[in-house]
mmCIF file of C-alpha atoms in Angstrom:
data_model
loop_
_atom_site.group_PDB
_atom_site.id
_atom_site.type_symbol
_atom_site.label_atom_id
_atom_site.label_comp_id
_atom_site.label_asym_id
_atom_site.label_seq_id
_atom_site.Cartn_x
_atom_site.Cartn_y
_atom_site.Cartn_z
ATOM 1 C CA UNK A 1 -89.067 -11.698 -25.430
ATOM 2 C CA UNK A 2 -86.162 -13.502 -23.468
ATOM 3 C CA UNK A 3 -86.617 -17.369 -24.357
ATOM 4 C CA UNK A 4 -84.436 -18.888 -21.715
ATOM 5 C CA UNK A 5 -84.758 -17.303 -17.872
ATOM 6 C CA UNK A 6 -83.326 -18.219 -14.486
ATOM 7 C CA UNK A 7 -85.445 -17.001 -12.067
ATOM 8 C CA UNK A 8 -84.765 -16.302 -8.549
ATOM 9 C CA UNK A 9 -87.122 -16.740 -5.747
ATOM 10 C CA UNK A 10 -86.986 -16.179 -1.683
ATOM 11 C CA UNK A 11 -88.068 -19.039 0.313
ATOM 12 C CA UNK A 12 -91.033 -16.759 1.407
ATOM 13 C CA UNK A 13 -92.936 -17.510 -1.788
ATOM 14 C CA UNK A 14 -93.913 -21.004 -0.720
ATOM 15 C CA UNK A 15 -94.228 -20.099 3.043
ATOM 16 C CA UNK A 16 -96.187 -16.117 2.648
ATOM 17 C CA UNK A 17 -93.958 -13.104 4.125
ATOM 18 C CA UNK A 18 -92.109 -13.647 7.199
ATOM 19 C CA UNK A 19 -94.184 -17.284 7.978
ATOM 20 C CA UNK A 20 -92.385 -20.155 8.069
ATOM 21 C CA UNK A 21 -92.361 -24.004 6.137
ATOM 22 C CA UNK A 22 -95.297 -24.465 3.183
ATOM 23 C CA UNK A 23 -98.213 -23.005 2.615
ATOM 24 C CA UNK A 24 -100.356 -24.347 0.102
ATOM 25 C CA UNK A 25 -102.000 -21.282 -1.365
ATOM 26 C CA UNK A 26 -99.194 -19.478 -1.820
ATOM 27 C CA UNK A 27 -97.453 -22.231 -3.214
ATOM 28 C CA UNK A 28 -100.310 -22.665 -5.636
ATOM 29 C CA UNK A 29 -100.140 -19.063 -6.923
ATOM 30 C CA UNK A 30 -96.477 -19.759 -7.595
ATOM 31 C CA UNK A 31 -97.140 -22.551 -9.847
ATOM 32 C CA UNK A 32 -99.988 -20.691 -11.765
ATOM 33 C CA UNK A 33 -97.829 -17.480 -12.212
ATOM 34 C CA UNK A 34 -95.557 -20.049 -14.041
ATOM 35 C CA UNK A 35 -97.838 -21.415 -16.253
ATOM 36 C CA UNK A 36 -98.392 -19.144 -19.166
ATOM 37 C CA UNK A 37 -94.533 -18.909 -18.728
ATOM 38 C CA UNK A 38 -94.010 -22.349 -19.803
ATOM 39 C CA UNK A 39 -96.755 -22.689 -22.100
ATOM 40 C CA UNK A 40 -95.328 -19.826 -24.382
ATOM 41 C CA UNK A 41 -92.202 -22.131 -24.427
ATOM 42 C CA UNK A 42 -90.081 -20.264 -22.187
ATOM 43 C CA UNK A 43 -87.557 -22.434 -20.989
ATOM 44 C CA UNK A 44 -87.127 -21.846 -17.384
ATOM 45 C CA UNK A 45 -84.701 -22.366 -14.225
ATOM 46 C CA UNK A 46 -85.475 -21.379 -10.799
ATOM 47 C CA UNK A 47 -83.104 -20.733 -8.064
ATOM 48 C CA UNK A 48 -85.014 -20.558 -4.376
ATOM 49 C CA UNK A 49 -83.996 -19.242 -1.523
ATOM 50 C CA UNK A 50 -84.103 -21.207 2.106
ATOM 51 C CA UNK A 51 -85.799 -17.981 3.962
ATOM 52 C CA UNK A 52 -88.952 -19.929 5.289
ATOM 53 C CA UNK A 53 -86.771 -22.508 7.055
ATOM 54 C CA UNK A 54 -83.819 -21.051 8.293
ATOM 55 C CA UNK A 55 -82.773 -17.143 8.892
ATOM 56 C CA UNK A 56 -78.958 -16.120 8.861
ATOM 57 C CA UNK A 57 -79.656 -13.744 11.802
ATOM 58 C CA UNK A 58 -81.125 -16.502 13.937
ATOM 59 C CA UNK A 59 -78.042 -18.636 13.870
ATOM 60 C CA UNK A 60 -75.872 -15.595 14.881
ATOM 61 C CA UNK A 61 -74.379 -17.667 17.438
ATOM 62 C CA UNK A 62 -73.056 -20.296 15.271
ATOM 63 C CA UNK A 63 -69.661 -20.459 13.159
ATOM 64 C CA UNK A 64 -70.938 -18.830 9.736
ATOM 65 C CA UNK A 65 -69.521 -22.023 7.776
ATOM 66 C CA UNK A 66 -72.346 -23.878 9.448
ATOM 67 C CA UNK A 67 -75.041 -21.580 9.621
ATOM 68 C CA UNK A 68 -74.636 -21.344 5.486
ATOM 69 C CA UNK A 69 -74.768 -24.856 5.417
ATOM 70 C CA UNK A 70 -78.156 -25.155 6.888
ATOM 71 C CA UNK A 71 -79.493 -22.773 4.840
ATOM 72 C CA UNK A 72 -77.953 -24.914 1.621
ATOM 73 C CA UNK A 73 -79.785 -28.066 3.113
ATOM 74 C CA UNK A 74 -82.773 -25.465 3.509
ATOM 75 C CA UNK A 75 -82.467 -24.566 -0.322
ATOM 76 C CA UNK A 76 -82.728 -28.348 -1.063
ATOM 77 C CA UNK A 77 -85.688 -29.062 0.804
ATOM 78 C CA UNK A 78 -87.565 -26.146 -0.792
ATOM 79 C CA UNK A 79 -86.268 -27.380 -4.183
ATOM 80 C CA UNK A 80 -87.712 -30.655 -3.725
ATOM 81 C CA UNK A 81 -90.871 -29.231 -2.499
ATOM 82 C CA UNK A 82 -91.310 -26.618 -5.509
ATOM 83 C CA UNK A 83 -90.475 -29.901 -7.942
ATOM 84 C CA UNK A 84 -93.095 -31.825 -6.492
ATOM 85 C CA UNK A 85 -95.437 -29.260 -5.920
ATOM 86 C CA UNK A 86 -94.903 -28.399 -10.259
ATOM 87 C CA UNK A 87 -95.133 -32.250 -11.363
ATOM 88 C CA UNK A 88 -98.103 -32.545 -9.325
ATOM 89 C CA UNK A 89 -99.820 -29.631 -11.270
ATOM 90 C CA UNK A 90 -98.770 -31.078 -14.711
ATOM 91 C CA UNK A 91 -95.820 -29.588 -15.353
ATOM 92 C CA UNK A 92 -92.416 -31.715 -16.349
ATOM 93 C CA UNK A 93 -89.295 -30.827 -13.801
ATOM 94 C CA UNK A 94 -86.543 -31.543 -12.642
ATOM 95 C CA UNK A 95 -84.432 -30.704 -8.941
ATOM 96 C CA UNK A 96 -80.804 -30.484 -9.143
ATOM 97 C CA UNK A 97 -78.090 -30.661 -6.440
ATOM 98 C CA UNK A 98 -74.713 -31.985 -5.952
ATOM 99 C CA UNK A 99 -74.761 -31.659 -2.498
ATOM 100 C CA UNK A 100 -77.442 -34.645 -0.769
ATOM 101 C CA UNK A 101 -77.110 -38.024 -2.386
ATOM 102 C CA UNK A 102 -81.213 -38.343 -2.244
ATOM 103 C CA UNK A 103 -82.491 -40.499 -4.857
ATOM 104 C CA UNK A 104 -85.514 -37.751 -6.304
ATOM 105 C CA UNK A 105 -82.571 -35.218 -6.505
ATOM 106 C CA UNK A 106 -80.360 -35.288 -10.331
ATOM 107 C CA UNK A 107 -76.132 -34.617 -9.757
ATOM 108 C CA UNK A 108 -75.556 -31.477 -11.188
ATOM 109 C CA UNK A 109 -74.683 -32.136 -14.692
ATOM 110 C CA UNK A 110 -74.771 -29.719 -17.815
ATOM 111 C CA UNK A 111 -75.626 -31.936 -20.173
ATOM 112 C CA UNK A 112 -78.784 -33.332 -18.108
ATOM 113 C CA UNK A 113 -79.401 -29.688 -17.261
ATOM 114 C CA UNK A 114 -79.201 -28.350 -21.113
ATOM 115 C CA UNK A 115 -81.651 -31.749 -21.972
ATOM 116 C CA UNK A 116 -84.328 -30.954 -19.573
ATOM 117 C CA UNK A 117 -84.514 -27.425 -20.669
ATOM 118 C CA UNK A 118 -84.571 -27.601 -24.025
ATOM 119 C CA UNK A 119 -87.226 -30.534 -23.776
ATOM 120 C CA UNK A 120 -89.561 -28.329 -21.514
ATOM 121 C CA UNK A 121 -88.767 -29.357 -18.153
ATOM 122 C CA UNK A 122 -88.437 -26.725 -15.358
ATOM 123 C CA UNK A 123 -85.003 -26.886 -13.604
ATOM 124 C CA UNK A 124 -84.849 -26.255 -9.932
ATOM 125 C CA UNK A 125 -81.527 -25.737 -8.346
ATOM 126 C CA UNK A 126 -81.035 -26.498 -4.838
ATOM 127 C CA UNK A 127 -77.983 -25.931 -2.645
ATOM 128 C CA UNK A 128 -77.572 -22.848 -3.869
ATOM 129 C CA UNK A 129 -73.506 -22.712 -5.044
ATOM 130 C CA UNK A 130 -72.874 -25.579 -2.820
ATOM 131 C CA UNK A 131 -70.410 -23.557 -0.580
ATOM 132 C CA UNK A 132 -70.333 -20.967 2.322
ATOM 133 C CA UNK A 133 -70.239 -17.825 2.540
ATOM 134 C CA UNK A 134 -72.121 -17.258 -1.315
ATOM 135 C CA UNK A 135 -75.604 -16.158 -0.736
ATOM 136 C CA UNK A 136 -78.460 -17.762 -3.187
ATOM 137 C CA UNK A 137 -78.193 -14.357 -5.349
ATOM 138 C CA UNK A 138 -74.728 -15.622 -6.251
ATOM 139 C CA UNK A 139 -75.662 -18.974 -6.981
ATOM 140 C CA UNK A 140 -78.557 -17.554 -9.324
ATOM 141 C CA UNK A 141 -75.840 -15.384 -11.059
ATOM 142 C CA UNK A 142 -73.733 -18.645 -11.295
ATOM 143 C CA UNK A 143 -76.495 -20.788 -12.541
ATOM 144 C CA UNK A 144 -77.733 -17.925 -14.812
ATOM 145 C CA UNK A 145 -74.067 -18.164 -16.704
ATOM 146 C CA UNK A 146 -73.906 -22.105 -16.208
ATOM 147 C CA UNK A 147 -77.512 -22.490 -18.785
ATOM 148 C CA UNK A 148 -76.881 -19.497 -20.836
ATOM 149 C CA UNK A 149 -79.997 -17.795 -19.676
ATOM 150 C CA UNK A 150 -80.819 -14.399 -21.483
ATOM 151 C CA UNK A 151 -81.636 -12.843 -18.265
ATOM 152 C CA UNK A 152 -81.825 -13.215 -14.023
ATOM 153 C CA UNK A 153 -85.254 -12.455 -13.217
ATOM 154 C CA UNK A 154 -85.337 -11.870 -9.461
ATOM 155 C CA UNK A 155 -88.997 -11.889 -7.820
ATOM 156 C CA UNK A 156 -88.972 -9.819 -4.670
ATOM 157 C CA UNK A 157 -91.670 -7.997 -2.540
ATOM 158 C CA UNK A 158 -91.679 -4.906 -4.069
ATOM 159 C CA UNK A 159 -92.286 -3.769 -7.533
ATOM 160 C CA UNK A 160 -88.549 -2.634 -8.623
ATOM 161 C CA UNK A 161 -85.820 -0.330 -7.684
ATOM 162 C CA UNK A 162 -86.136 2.589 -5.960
ATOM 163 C CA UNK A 163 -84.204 6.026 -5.949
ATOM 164 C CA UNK A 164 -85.311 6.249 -1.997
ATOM 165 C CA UNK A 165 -86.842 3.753 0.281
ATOM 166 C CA UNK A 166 -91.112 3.838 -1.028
ATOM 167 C CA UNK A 167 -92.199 3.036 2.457
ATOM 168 C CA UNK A 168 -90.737 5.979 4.292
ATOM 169 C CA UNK A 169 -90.448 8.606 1.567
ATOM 170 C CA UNK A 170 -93.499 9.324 -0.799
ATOM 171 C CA UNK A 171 -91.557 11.250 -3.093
ATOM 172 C CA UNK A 172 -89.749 7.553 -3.790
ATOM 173 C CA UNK A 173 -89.309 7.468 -7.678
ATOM 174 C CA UNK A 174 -88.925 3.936 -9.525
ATOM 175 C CA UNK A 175 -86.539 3.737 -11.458
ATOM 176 C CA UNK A 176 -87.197 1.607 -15.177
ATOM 177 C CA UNK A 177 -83.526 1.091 -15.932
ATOM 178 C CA UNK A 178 -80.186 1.570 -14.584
ATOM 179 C CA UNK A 179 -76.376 -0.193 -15.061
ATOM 180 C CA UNK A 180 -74.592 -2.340 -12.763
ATOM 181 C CA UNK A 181 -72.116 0.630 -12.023
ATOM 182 C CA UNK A 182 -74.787 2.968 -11.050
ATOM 183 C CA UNK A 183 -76.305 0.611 -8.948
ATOM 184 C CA UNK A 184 -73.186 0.064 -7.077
ATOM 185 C CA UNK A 185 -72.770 3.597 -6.850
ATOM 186 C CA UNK A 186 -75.866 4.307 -5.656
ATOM 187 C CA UNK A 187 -76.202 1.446 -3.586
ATOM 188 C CA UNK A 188 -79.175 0.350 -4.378
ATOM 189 C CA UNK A 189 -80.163 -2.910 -2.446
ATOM 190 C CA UNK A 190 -81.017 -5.427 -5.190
ATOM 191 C CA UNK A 191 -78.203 -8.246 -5.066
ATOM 192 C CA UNK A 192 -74.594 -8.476 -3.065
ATOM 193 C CA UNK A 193 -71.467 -7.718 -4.642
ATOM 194 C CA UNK A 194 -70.586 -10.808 -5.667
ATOM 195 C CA UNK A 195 -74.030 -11.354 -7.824
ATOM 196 C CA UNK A 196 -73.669 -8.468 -9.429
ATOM 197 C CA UNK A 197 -69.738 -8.996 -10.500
ATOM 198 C CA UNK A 198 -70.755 -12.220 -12.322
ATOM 199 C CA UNK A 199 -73.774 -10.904 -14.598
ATOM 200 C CA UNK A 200 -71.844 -7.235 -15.285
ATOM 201 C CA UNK A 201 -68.724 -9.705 -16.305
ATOM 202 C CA UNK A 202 -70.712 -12.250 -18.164
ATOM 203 C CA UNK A 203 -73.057 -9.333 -19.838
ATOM 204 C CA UNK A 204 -75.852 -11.123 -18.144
ATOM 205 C CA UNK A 205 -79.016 -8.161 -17.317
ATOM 206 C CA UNK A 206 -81.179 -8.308 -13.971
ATOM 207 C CA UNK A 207 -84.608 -7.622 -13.706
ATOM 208 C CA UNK A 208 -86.313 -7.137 -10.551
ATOM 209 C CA UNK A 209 -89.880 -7.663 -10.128
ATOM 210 C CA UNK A 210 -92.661 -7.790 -7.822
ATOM 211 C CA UNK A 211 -93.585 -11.331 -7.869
ATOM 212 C CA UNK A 212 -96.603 -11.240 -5.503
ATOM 213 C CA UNK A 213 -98.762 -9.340 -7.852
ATOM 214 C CA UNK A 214 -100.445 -11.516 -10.550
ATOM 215 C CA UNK A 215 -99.418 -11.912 -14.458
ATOM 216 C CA UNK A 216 -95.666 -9.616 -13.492
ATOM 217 C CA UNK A 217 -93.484 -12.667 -14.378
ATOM 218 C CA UNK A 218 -94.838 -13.305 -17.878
ATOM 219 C CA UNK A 219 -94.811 -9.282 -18.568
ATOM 220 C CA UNK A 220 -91.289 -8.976 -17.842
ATOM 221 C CA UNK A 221 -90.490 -12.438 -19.954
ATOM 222 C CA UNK A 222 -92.500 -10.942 -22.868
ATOM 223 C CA UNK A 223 -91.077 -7.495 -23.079
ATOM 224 C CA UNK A 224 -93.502 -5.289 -20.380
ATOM 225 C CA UNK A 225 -92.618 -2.666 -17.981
ATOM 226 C CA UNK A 226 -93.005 -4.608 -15.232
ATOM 227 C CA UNK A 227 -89.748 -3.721 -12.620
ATOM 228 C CA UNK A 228 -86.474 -2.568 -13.382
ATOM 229 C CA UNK A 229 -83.990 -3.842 -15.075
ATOM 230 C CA UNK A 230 -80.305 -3.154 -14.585
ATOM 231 C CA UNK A 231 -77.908 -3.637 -17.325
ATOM 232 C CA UNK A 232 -74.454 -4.342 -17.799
ATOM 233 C CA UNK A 233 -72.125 -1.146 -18.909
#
């Protein structure tokens, strides 16, 4: 059982697939699919995405610089959001940011961070690395290393990795394990480059999961089946 996770979530899981700003049921499954997390005393960090404000491919016109920069203010406001959204359900959290100088969001600070996690509190990052051109897998990567997290859990729409795209091929085979190296290799489409070259250097293991289907989170925390994970060589 992994005792310390980062966890990293798309924007869509407060908003529903491909809808945009908050939606409150979805929001509330997210918060119950965390609670048997935290009450086994899993100490957790969450990394969210910005995908239910802002799109990359809508802002196409734009310099990139500035397109990535909305999409870091769109990671705050989720962050803020989720943190709310958690305290108001009874749990203990924190948002963190060194990027908007807003009075309910803590500077970025390890000691704060390393407090609040070993006290209980959920830890939601916002801003993702703070700069261009790093998508929020990176920054989960990042933050991953930053807490000392025994894995990246990364909640996504489908229920693993694939040896061939499930919804066009039926003969699609999931695959329970892999390495970093094959996944590069095979170019499987689970995190950028970038991600990946953090966790494989830092010995850090992935696990991808389908976080829309109910109870997958706490199997893959406690040792399940759920996914696949991908582990350093």
């Amino acid at each position: 059982m992994y005792r310390r996770v980062l966890l990293k979530l798309s924007g869509e899981v407060l908003s529903g697939e491909g809808a945009r700003g908050f939606d409150s049921e979805r929001t509330a499954f997210l918060v119950e699919e965390l609670r048997p997390v935290v009450e086994k005393g899993i100490q957790l960090a969450i990394v969210i995405g910005a995908g239910n404000i802002t799109r990359g491919r809508e802002l196409s016109e734009m310099r990139s610089s500035r397109a990535d920069e909305l999409g870091i203010l769109g990671t705050i406001m989720n962050s803020l959001y989720l943190k709310e959204s958690l305290c108001m359900n009874g749990f203990e959290a924190i948002a963190i940011s060194s990027v908007a100088g807003i009075p309910s969001l803590l500077e970025h600070r390890y000691d704060t961070i390393e407090d609040a996690l070993n006290t209980g509190k959920i830890v939601v990052f916002g801003g993702g690395t703070y700069l261009p051109f790093f998508t929020t897998d990176t920054a989960a990567a990042v933050r991953a290393v930053e807490i000392g997290a025994d894995v990246l859990i990364k909640g996504t729409k489908v229920d693993g990795v694939y040896d061939k795209d499930p919804k066009t091929n039926e003969e699609a085979r999931r695959i329970e394990r892999t390495t970093f190296s094959e996944a590069i290799k095979s170019r499987f489409e689970i995190m950028d480059i970038e991600a990946f070259s953090i966790c494989q250097r830092y010995g850090l293991p992935v696990r991808v999961i389908d976080f829309f289907s109910k109870g997958n989170l706490f199997d893959a925390i406690i040792g399940g089946k759920t996914g696949t994970v991908v582990l350093p060589d």
